[in-house]
Coordinates of C-alpha atoms in Angstrom, one line a residue:
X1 CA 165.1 51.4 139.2
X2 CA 164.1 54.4 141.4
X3 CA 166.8 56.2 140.3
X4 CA 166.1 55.3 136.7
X5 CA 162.9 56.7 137.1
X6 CA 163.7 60.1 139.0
X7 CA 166.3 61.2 136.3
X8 CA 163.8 60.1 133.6
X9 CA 160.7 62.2 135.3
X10 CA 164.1 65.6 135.4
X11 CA 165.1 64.8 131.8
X12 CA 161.2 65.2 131.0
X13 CA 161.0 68.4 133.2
X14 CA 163.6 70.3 132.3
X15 CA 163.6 69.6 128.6
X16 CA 163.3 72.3 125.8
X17 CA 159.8 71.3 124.9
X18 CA 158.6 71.7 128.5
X19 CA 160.1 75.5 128.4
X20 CA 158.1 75.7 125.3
X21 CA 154.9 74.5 127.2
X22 CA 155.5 77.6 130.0
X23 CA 155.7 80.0 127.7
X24 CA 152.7 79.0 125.3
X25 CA 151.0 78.2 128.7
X26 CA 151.3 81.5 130.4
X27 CA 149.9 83.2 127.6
X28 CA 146.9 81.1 126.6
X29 CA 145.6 81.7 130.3
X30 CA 146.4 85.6 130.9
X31 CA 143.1 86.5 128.6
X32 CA 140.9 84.2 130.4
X33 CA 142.1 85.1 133.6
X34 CA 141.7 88.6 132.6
X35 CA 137.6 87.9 131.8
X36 CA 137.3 86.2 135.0
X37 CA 139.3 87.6 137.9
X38 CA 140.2 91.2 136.5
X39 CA 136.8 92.1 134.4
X40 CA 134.8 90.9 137.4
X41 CA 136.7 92.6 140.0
X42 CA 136.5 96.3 138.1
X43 CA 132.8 95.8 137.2
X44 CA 132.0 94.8 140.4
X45 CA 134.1 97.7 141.9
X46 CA 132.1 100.1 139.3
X47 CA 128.6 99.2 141.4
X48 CA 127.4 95.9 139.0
X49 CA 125.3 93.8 141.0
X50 CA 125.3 90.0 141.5
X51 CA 122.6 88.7 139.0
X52 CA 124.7 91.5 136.0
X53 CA 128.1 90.2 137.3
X54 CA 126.6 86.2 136.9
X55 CA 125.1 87.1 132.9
X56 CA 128.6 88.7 131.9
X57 CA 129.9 85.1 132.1
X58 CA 127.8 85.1 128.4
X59 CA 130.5 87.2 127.2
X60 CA 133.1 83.7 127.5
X61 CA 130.7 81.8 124.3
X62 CA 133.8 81.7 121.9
X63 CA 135.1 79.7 124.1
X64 CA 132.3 77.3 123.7
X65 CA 131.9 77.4 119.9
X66 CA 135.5 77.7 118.7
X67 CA 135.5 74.3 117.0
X68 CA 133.3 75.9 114.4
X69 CA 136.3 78.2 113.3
X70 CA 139.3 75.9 114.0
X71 CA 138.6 73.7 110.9
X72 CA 140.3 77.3 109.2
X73 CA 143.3 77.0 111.4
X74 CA 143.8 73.6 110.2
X75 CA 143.3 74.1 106.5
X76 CA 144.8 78.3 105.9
X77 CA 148.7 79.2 106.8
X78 CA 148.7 82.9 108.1
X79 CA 151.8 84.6 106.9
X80 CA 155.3 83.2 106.4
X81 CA 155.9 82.2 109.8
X82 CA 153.7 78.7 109.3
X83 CA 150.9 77.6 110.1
X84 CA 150.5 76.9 113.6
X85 CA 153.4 80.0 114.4
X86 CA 151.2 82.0 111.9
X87 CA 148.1 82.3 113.7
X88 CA 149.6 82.1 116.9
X89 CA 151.7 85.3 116.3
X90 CA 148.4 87.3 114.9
X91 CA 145.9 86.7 117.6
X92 CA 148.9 87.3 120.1
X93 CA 149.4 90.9 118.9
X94 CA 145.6 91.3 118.7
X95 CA 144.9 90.3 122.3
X96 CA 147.7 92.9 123.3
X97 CA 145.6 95.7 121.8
X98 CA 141.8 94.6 122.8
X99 CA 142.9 93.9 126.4
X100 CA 144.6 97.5 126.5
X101 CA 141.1 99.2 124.7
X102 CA 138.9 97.4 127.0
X103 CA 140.4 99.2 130.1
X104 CA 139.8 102.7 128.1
X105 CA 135.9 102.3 128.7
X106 CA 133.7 103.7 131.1
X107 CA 132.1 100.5 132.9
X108 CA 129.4 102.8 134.6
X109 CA 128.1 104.3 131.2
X110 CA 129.4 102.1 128.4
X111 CA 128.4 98.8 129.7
X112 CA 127.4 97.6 126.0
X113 CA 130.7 98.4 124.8
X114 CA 132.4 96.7 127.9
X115 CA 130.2 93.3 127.1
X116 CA 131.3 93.5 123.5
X117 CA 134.9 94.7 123.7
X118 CA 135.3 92.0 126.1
X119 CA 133.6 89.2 123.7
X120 CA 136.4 90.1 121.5
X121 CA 138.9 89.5 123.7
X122 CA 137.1 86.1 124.8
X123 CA 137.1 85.4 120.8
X124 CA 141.0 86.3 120.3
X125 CA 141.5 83.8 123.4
X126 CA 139.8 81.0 122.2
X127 CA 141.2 81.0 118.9
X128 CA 144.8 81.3 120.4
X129 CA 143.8 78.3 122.3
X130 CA 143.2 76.3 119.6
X131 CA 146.1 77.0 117.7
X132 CA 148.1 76.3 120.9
X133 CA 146.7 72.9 121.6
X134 CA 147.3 72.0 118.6
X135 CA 150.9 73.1 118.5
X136 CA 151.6 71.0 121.8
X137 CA 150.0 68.1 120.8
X138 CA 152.2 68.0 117.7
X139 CA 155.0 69.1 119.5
X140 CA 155.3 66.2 122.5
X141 CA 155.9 62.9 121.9
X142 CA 153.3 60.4 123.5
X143 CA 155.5 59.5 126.6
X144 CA 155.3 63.5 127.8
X145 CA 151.3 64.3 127.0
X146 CA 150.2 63.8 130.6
X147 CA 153.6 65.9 132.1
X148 CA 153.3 68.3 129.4
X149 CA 150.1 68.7 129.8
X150 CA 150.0 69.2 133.3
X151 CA 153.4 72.4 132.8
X152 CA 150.7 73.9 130.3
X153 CA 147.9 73.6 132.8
X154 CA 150.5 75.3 135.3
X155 CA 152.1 77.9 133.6
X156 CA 148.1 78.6 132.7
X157 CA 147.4 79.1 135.9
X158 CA 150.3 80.8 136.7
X159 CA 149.2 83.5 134.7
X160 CA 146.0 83.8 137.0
X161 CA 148.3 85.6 139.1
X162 CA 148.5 88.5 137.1
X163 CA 145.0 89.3 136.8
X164 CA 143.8 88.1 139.8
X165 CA 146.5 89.3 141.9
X166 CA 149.1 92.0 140.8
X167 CA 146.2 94.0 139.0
X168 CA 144.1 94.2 141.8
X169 CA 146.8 95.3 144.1
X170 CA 147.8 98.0 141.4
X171 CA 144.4 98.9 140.6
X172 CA 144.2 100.3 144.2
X173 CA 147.3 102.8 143.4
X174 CA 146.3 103.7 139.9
X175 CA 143.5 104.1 137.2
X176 CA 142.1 100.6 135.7
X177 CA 143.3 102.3 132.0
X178 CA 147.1 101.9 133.4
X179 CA 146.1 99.1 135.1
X180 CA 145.1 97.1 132.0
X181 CA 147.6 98.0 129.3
X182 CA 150.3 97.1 132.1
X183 CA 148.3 93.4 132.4
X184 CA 148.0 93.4 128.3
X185 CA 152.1 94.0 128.6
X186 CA 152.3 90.1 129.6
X187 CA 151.1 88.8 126.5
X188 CA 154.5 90.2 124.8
X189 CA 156.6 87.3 126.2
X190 CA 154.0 84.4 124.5
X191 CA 154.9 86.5 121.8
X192 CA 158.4 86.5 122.3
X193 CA 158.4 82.9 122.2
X194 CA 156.0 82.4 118.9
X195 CA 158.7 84.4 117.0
X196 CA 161.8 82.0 118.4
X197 CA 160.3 78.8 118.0
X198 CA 160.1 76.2 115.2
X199 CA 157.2 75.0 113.5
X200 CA 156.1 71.5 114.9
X201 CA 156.4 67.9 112.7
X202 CA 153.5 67.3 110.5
X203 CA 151.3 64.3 111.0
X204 CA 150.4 63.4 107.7
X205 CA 149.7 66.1 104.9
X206 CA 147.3 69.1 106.0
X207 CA 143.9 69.2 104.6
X208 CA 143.7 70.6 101.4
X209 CA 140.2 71.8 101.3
X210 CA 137.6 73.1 103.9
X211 CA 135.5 70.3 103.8
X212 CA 138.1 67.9 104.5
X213 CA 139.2 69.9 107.3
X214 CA 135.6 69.7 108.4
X215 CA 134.6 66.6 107.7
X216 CA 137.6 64.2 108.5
X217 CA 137.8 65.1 112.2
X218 CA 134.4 64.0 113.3
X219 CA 133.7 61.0 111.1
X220 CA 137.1 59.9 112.5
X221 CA 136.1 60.7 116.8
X222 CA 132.7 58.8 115.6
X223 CA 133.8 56.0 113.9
X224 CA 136.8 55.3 116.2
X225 CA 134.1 53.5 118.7
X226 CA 130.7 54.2 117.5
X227 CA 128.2 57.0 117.8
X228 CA 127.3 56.0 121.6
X229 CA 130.9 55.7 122.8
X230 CA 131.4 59.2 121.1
X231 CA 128.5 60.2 122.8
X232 CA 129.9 59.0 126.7
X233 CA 133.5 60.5 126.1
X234 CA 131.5 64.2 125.2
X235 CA 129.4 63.6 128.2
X236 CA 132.7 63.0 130.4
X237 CA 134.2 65.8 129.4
X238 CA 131.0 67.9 129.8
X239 CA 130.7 67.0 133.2
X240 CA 134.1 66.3 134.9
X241 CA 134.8 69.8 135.7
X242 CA 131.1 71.1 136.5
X243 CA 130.9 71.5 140.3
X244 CA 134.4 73.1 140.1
X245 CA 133.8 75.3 137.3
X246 CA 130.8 76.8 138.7
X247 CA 131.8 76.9 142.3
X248 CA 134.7 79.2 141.0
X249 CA 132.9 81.4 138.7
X250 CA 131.8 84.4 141.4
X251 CA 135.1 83.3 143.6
X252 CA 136.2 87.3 143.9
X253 CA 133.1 88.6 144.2
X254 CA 132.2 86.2 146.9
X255 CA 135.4 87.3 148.3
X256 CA 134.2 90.7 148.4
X257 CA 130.8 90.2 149.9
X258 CA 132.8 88.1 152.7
X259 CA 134.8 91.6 153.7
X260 CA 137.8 90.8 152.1
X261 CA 139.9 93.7 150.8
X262 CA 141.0 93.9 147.2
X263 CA 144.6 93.8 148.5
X264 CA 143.5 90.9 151.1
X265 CA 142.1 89.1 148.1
X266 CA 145.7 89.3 145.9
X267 CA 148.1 88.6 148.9
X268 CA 146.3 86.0 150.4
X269 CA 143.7 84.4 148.4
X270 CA 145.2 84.7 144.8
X271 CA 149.2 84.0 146.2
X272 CA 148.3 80.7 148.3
X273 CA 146.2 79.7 145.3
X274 CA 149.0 80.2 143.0
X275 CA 151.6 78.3 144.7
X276 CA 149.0 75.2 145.6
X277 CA 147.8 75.0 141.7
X278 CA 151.6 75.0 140.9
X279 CA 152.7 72.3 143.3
X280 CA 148.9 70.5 142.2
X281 CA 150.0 70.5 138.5
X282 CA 153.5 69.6 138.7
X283 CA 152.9 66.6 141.4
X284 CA 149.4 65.5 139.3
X285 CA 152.2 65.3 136.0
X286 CA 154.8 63.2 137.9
X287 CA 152.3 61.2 139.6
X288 CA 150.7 60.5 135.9
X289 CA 153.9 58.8 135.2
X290 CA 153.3 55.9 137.6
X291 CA 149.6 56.2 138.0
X292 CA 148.6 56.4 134.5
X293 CA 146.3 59.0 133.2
X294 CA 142.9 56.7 133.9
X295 CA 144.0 56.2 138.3
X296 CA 144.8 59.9 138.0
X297 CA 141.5 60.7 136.8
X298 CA 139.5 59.0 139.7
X299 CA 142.1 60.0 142.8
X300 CA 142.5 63.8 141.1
X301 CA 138.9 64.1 140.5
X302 CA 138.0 62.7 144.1
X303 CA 140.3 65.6 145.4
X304 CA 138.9 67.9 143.6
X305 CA 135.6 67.9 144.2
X306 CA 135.8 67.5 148.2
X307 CA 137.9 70.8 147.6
X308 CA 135.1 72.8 147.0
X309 CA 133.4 72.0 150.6
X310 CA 135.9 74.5 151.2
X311 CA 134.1 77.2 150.4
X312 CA 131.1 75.6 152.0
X313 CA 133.1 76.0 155.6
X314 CA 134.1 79.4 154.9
X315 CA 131.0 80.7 154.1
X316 CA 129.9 80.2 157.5
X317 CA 132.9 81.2 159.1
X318 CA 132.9 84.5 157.0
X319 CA 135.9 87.0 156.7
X320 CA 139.0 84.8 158.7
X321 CA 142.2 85.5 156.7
X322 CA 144.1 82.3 157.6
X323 CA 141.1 79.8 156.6
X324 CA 140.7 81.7 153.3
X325 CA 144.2 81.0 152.2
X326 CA 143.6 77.3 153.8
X327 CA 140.7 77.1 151.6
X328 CA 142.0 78.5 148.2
X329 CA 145.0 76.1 148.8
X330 CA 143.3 73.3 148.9
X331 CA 140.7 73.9 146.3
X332 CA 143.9 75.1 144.0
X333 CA 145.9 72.0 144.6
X334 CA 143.0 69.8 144.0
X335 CA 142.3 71.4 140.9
X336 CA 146.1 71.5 139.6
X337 CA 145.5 67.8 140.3
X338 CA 142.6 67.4 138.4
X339 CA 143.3 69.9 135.5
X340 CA 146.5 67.7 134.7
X341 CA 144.6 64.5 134.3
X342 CA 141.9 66.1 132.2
X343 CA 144.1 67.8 129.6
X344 CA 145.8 64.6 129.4
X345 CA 142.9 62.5 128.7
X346 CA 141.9 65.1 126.0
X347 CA 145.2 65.2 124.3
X348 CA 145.1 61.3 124.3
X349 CA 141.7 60.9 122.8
X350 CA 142.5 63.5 120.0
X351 CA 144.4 61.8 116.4
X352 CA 147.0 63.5 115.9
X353 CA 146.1 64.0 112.3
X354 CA 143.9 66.6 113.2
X355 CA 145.0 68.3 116.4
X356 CA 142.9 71.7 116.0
X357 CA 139.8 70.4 115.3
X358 CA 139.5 67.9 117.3
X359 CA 141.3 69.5 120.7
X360 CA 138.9 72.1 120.0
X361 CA 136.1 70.5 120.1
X362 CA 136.4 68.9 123.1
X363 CA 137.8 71.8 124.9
X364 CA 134.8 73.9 123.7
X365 CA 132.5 71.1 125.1
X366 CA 134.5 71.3 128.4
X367 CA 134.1 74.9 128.6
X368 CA 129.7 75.1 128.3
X369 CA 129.7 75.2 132.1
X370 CA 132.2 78.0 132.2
X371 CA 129.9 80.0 129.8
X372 CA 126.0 79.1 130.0
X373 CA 126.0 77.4 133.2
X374 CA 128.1 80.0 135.2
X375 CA 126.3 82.6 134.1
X376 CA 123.5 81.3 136.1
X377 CA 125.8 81.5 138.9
X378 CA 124.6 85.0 140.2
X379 CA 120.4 83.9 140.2
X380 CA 121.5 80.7 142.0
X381 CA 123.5 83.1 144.4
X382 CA 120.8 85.4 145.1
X383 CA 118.1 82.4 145.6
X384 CA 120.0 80.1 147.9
X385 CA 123.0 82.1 149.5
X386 CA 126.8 81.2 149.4
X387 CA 126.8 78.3 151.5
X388 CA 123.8 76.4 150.1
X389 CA 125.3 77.2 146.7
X390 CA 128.6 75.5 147.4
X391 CA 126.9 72.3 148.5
X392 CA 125.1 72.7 144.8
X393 CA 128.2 72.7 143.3
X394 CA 129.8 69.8 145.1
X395 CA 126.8 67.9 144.2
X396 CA 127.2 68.7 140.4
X397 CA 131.1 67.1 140.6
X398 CA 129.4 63.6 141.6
X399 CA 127.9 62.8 138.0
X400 CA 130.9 63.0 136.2
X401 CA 133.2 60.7 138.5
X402 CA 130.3 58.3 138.4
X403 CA 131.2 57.6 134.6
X404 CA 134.8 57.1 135.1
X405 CA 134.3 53.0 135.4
X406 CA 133.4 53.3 131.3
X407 CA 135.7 56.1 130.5
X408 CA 138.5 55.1 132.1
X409 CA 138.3 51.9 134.1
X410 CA 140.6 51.7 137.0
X411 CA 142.6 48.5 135.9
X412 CA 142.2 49.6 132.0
X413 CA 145.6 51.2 130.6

């Protein structure tokens, strides 16, 4: 029976839809990655305090409002590659040139055009997203959501390590313009892959008009269970990822303050963190198998919240190169964990009828605390101090497990 199982978890792996998931992966987190790690490392190079650094988290609200525009990507087809491939393929190329522009502008004297240049970019992303979830919902049969989802949550964090690694080290050899067009250069092989690829199976016929592309998805979430139980699962997702998100949202510049180097900070902090979020994902997926995606979501979750007392500990130790890359591998591989299990639990509450809308909405919901709340993150900073800040956000990760029991009971399937 174990071996059963084994060659049924590499069958799953190595399949052509998980390839399909690395590619599509990679490139729906290189923008993000870009506005977090990249954006905040140059502005805070070009003499942006804390509290400005904190409010140019604003700049990530497409992210939280996309659903509003994905009923379009449901309904429209955008030239004759299809409509999922369509859209895909457009905001692709359109990321490729914003990313590139934004690096063109002076941070010191065109900060209006740096917050606005770089909404684009965070409205490009979000709209590729949706398209994307979508795609892979479609695309993977029920038996590989959780492993699928946790080789798109990899490969998404994968492409952190472009931004928030090879970009800094580069960006101390050359000027941020070269530095950026190369980083917009690693969009072309999501590209790449849009242009080879088939469209996925339809579910049903596509929504003909915009108000049933509107309309459908949320009187179907609401009366699946009710208005309260539609209520609890938006609150979940709200809240599962809170202490995390915020705990992470100043990470380099709280790197910086500590004494680290910018090459210290994408050898050490940004590697270790890549190879613990990949080993994270890809156990969390296989583990999913056997746990089931409600277990995973209470062990995961449990991990990943004592993960950031990690940055508790180091900021009273202060600049110790070996404890850093302790810390960021442990707060990585806790997170891989509990990424996996959340993207599957989102891709099992959404109908498959409508995938766009619906995956949309809830990621947007998921993604207020990377938006609103972080950008409180610098005030909060300023007020308490690193250490007392990172007990805040451990504290924040507690009301989210404590709805698990309802959302996904521990003996429930």
């Amino acid at each position: 029976m174990a071996e059963l199982t084994s060659a049924f978890r590499f069958q799953n792996v190595l399949n052509r839809r998980a390839l399909i998931c690395v590619f599509l992966g990679f490139t729906s987190g290189l923008p993000l990655f870009i506005l977090l790690s990249l954006l905040q490392a140059w502005l805070a190079k070009s003499g942006l305090d804390v509290k400005s650094l904190g409010l140019f988290a604003l700049v990530m609200f497409p992210y939280t409002w996309k659903f509003l525009w994905s009923p379009l990507m449901d309904r429209y087809q955008f030239g004759p590659l299809g409509r999922r491939r369509g859209w895909m393929a457009v905001t692709q190329v359109a990321l490729f040139l914003s990313i590139g522009a934004l690096g063109m502008l002076d941070p010191q004297t065109q900060i209006p055009a740096v917050a606005l240049m770089a909404s684009l970019v965070a409205f490009l992303s979000a709209s590729q997203d949706i398209v994307i979830d979508a795609y892979r919902r479609e695309l993977l049969p029920d038996n590989e959501q959780g492993l699928g989802s946790a080789i798109h949550v990899n490969a998404y964090r994968v492409a952190g390590m472009v931004p928030g690694a090879l970009s800094l080290i580069l960006a101390d050899m050359m000027s941020w313009q070269a530095v950026f067009w190369i980083t917009a250069a690693f969009m072309l092989p999501g590209l790449i892959c849009t242009l080879l690829i088939k469209e996925p199976v339809l579910y049903g016929a596509p929504p003909v008009t915009i108000r049933e592309a509107v309309v459908l998805p949320f009187s179907e979430f609401i009366a699946r269970a009710g208005w309260k139980n539609a209520l609890y699962v938006l609150g979940f997702i709200f809240l599962y990822k809170l202490g995390d998100s915020l705990a992470t949202a100043l990470a380099t510049k709280f790197y910086l303050d500590l004494g680290f180097s910018m090459t210290q900070i994408g050898m050490v902090a940004k590697t270790t963190g890549f190879w613990a979020s990949l080993v994270g994902g890809m156990l969390g997926g296989i583990w999913m198998f056997g746990l089931g995606i409600n277990r995973a979501l209470w062990i995961f979750g449990v991990v990943q919240a004592i993960a950031i007392l990690g940055f508790s500990w180091l900021a009273l130790v202060g600049t110790n190169t070996l404890l850093l890359a302790l810390v960021i591998g442990f707060e990585a591989f806790g997170v891989g964990l509990g990424t996996a299990a959340f993207v599957a639990y989102i891709a099992r509450t959404t109908d498959p009828r409508y995938t766009a809308t619906q995956f949309a909405l809830f990621t947007s919901l998921a993604a207020v605390p990377r938006t609103f709340i972080n950008a409180s993150a610098g005030y909060i900073v300023a007020q308490t101090g690193w250490f007392m800040f990172f007990n805040l956000c451990f504290l924040l990760a507690v009301p989210g497990m404590l709805m698990l029991p309802k959302i996904a009971p521990w003996k429930g399937r």
